[in-house]
Amino acid sequence: MNREPGFTNEDDFERDFRANIDVELERLTQRVAWTAEIKLDLTKRPEPRRVRSTVANCLGFGRSREEPIGAVLLVLDELVANAYRYTTPGELRVTRQPDGILIEVSDEDPGVENMQASAEAPSVQSDHGLRFVAHLSLEWGTQPEGKGKVVWALVPAKMYYER
């Protein structure tokens, strides 16, 4: 076995080598865990481009070229923008699912009355965003959470022509 300069014996080299492997393994394990579920605090309203780039960076790790990310980022942008525009945002959660990427944005507003209707038949220019979300997603909706709600969308993990 070739030894690196500065090591006095093979035991020192192996111990250092194993420690480096352990550190790298821990780093990769954390990165894999981070790509399985991403959680970002939106209460301080981080810039949308920073939110988007963080999610893209995390989802890009281990992603095949065939797995699209563009639709995920478009839906993410719309859900975060709506939370910023109409409510007090809470948390963004992005989770890999067997059939897609689940995007959830929580907020402190319990109102969901007109969200589904506005996605199906937009009455004003601002309602087109949820319609866009509906077209890019396999499913989308809202559910109560705490004092507010979660708006969620399941974006396909496969290309549209493969579904």
mmCIF file of C-alpha atoms in Angstrom:
data_model
loop_
_atom_site.group_PDB
_atom_site.id
_atom_site.type_symbol
_atom_site.label_atom_id
_atom_site.label_comp_id
_atom_site.label_asym_id
_atom_site.label_seq_id
_atom_site.Cartn_x
_atom_site.Cartn_y
_atom_site.Cartn_z
ATOM 1 C CA MET A 1 0.000 0.000 0.000
ATOM 2 C CA ASN A 2 1.389 3.425 -0.914
ATOM 3 C CA ARG A 3 1.534 5.785 2.000
ATOM 4 C CA GLU A 4 0.899 9.491 1.834
ATOM 5 C CA PRO A 5 3.717 11.809 2.926
ATOM 6 C CA GLY A 6 3.532 12.703 6.621
ATOM 7 C CA PHE A 7 2.200 9.361 7.857
ATOM 8 C CA THR A 8 4.530 7.443 10.121
ATOM 9 C CA ASN A 9 2.991 4.030 9.592
ATOM 10 C CA GLU A 10 0.224 2.186 7.795
ATOM 11 C CA ASP A 11 -2.036 2.220 10.840
ATOM 12 C CA ASP A 12 -2.015 6.043 10.880
ATOM 13 C CA PHE A 13 -2.749 6.136 7.162
ATOM 14 C CA GLU A 14 -5.642 3.674 7.432
ATOM 15 C CA ARG A 15 -7.112 5.445 10.466
ATOM 16 C CA ASP A 16 -7.018 8.796 8.659
ATOM 17 C CA PHE A 17 -8.357 7.222 5.455
ATOM 18 C CA ARG A 18 -11.304 5.657 7.337
ATOM 19 C CA ALA A 19 -12.011 8.945 9.136
ATOM 20 C CA ASN A 20 -12.132 10.752 5.782
ATOM 21 C CA ILE A 21 -14.456 8.099 4.391
ATOM 22 C CA ASP A 22 -16.711 8.439 7.443
ATOM 23 C CA VAL A 23 -16.855 12.224 7.026
ATOM 24 C CA GLU A 24 -17.615 11.923 3.306
ATOM 25 C CA LEU A 25 -20.223 9.222 3.917
ATOM 26 C CA GLU A 26 -21.932 11.419 6.502
ATOM 27 C CA ARG A 27 -21.920 14.360 4.076
ATOM 28 C CA LEU A 28 -23.441 12.251 1.297
ATOM 29 C CA THR A 29 -26.008 10.739 3.652
ATOM 30 C CA GLN A 30 -27.095 14.211 4.719
ATOM 31 C CA ARG A 31 -27.296 15.283 1.070
ATOM 32 C CA VAL A 32 -29.443 12.263 0.158
ATOM 33 C CA ALA A 33 -31.722 12.934 3.141
ATOM 34 C CA TRP A 34 -31.990 16.587 2.101
ATOM 35 C CA THR A 35 -33.036 15.585 -1.422
ATOM 36 C CA ALA A 36 -35.687 13.194 -0.090
ATOM 37 C CA GLU A 37 -37.455 15.999 1.776
ATOM 38 C CA ILE A 38 -36.607 19.672 1.610
ATOM 39 C CA LYS A 39 -38.030 22.052 4.214
ATOM 40 C CA LEU A 40 -37.616 25.804 3.941
ATOM 41 C CA ASP A 41 -38.936 28.487 6.256
ATOM 42 C CA LEU A 42 -40.901 31.055 4.242
ATOM 43 C CA THR A 43 -41.950 33.266 7.153
ATOM 44 C CA LYS A 44 -39.179 35.783 6.435
ATOM 45 C CA ARG A 45 -40.067 35.691 2.711
ATOM 46 C CA PRO A 46 -36.732 34.693 1.204
ATOM 47 C CA GLU A 47 -36.295 35.805 -2.382
ATOM 48 C CA PRO A 48 -38.146 33.468 -4.760
ATOM 49 C CA ARG A 49 -35.008 32.948 -6.864
ATOM 50 C CA ARG A 50 -33.119 31.815 -3.744
ATOM 51 C CA VAL A 51 -35.944 29.395 -2.860
ATOM 52 C CA ARG A 52 -35.965 28.080 -6.436
ATOM 53 C CA SER A 53 -32.186 27.662 -6.629
ATOM 54 C CA THR A 54 -32.047 25.878 -3.259
ATOM 55 C CA VAL A 55 -34.726 23.408 -4.331
ATOM 56 C CA ALA A 56 -33.155 22.925 -7.779
ATOM 57 C CA ASN A 57 -29.778 22.243 -6.216
ATOM 58 C CA CYS A 58 -31.228 19.697 -3.791
ATOM 59 C CA LEU A 59 -33.422 17.947 -6.342
ATOM 60 C CA GLY A 60 -30.591 17.898 -8.875
ATOM 61 C CA PHE A 61 -28.493 15.634 -6.659
ATOM 62 C CA GLY A 62 -28.919 12.064 -7.880
ATOM 63 C CA ARG A 63 -31.504 13.032 -10.517
ATOM 64 C CA SER A 64 -31.336 11.345 -13.891
ATOM 65 C CA ARG A 65 -31.413 13.447 -17.043
ATOM 66 C CA GLU A 66 -34.812 11.953 -17.870
ATOM 67 C CA GLU A 67 -36.372 13.294 -14.665
ATOM 68 C CA PRO A 68 -37.751 16.754 -15.445
ATOM 69 C CA ILE A 69 -37.288 19.559 -12.983
ATOM 70 C CA GLY A 70 -38.695 22.498 -14.953
ATOM 71 C CA ALA A 71 -42.349 21.807 -14.151
ATOM 72 C CA VAL A 72 -41.473 21.349 -10.487
ATOM 73 C CA LEU A 73 -39.820 24.769 -10.380
ATOM 74 C CA LEU A 74 -42.707 26.453 -12.223
ATOM 75 C CA VAL A 75 -45.288 25.007 -9.827
ATOM 76 C CA LEU A 76 -43.079 25.837 -6.858
ATOM 77 C CA ASP A 77 -42.761 29.451 -8.063
ATOM 78 C CA GLU A 78 -46.529 29.814 -8.377
ATOM 79 C CA LEU A 79 -47.364 28.305 -4.985
ATOM 80 C CA VAL A 80 -44.716 30.376 -3.196
ATOM 81 C CA ALA A 81 -45.744 33.555 -5.064
ATOM 82 C CA ASN A 82 -49.396 33.006 -4.084
ATOM 83 C CA ALA A 83 -48.436 32.524 -0.444
ATOM 84 C CA TYR A 84 -46.377 35.728 -0.542
ATOM 85 C CA ARG A 85 -49.091 37.672 -2.367
ATOM 86 C CA TYR A 86 -52.220 36.585 -0.485
ATOM 87 C CA THR A 87 -51.260 35.162 2.931
ATOM 88 C CA THR A 88 -48.649 34.957 5.637
ATOM 89 C CA PRO A 89 -46.431 32.110 4.388
ATOM 90 C CA GLY A 90 -45.255 29.350 6.685
ATOM 91 C CA GLU A 91 -43.135 26.516 5.341
ATOM 92 C CA LEU A 92 -42.244 25.002 1.985
ATOM 93 C CA ARG A 93 -41.892 21.219 1.872
ATOM 94 C CA VAL A 94 -40.716 19.369 -1.219
ATOM 95 C CA THR A 95 -40.819 15.579 -1.000
ATOM 96 C CA ARG A 96 -39.977 12.861 -3.497
ATOM 97 C CA GLN A 97 -42.885 10.457 -3.979
ATOM 98 C CA PRO A 98 -42.996 7.272 -6.095
ATOM 99 C CA ASP A 99 -44.906 9.020 -8.892
ATOM 100 C CA GLY A 100 -43.698 12.582 -8.577
ATOM 101 C CA ILE A 101 -42.484 15.491 -6.502
ATOM 102 C CA LEU A 102 -44.888 16.729 -3.830
ATOM 103 C CA ILE A 103 -44.736 20.485 -3.229
ATOM 104 C CA GLU A 104 -46.495 21.849 -0.143
ATOM 105 C CA VAL A 105 -46.710 25.463 0.960
ATOM 106 C CA SER A 106 -48.288 26.179 4.335
ATOM 107 C CA ASP A 107 -49.756 29.515 5.335
ATOM 108 C CA GLU A 108 -51.752 31.089 8.143
ATOM 109 C CA ASP A 109 -54.906 31.767 6.109
ATOM 110 C CA PRO A 110 -57.582 29.077 6.542
ATOM 111 C CA GLY A 111 -59.596 30.311 3.529
ATOM 112 C CA VAL A 112 -59.834 27.892 0.591
ATOM 113 C CA GLU A 113 -63.311 28.755 -0.707
ATOM 114 C CA ASN A 114 -62.554 29.945 -4.231
ATOM 115 C CA MET A 115 -59.204 28.321 -4.965
ATOM 116 C CA GLN A 116 -60.498 25.253 -6.856
ATOM 117 C CA ALA A 117 -63.088 27.277 -8.771
ATOM 118 C CA SER A 118 -60.563 29.902 -9.837
ATOM 119 C CA ALA A 119 -58.240 27.187 -11.179
ATOM 120 C CA GLU A 120 -61.043 25.689 -13.270
ATOM 121 C CA ALA A 121 -62.487 28.962 -14.606
ATOM 122 C CA PRO A 122 -60.243 31.958 -13.968
ATOM 123 C CA SER A 123 -62.180 35.191 -13.687
ATOM 124 C CA VAL A 124 -59.282 37.617 -13.373
ATOM 125 C CA GLN A 125 -55.760 37.651 -14.675
ATOM 126 C CA SER A 126 -54.259 36.638 -11.312
ATOM 127 C CA ASP A 127 -56.272 33.396 -11.231
ATOM 128 C CA HIS A 128 -54.361 31.903 -14.163
ATOM 129 C CA GLY A 129 -51.536 30.749 -11.877
ATOM 130 C CA LEU A 130 -53.595 28.044 -10.172
ATOM 131 C CA ARG A 131 -54.894 26.908 -13.532
ATOM 132 C CA PHE A 132 -51.273 26.587 -14.597
ATOM 133 C CA VAL A 133 -50.553 24.540 -11.447
ATOM 134 C CA ALA A 134 -53.531 22.280 -12.238
ATOM 135 C CA HIS A 135 -52.252 21.618 -15.780
ATOM 136 C CA LEU A 136 -48.675 20.840 -14.728
ATOM 137 C CA SER A 137 -49.629 18.622 -11.787
ATOM 138 C CA LEU A 138 -50.986 15.121 -11.516
ATOM 139 C CA GLU A 139 -53.099 16.386 -8.618
ATOM 140 C CA TRP A 140 -53.301 19.495 -6.492
ATOM 141 C CA GLY A 141 -55.412 20.799 -3.650
ATOM 142 C CA THR A 142 -55.598 22.262 -0.189
ATOM 143 C CA GLN A 143 -55.921 20.834 3.285
ATOM 144 C CA PRO A 144 -56.254 22.378 6.730
ATOM 145 C CA GLU A 145 -53.106 22.557 8.836
ATOM 146 C CA GLY A 146 -52.987 24.168 12.237
ATOM 147 C CA LYS A 147 -54.690 27.563 12.059
ATOM 148 C CA GLY A 148 -54.138 27.804 8.322
ATOM 149 C CA LYS A 149 -53.847 25.518 5.335
ATOM 150 C CA VAL A 150 -51.440 23.778 3.004
ATOM 151 C CA VAL A 151 -51.654 24.218 -0.744
ATOM 152 C CA TRP A 152 -50.054 21.209 -2.408
ATOM 153 C CA ALA A 153 -49.307 19.886 -5.874
ATOM 154 C CA LEU A 154 -47.938 16.542 -7.037
ATOM 155 C CA VAL A 155 -45.787 17.179 -10.107
ATOM 156 C CA PRO A 156 -44.922 14.128 -12.251
ATOM 157 C CA ALA A 157 -41.404 12.728 -12.033
ATOM 158 C CA LYS A 158 -41.532 11.417 -15.606
ATOM 159 C CA MET A 159 -41.568 13.302 -18.857
ATOM 160 C CA TYR A 160 -45.082 14.057 -20.070
ATOM 161 C CA TYR A 161 -44.779 11.794 -23.112
ATOM 162 C CA GLU A 162 -43.776 8.853 -20.858
ATOM 163 C CA ARG A 163 -46.850 8.952 -18.616
#
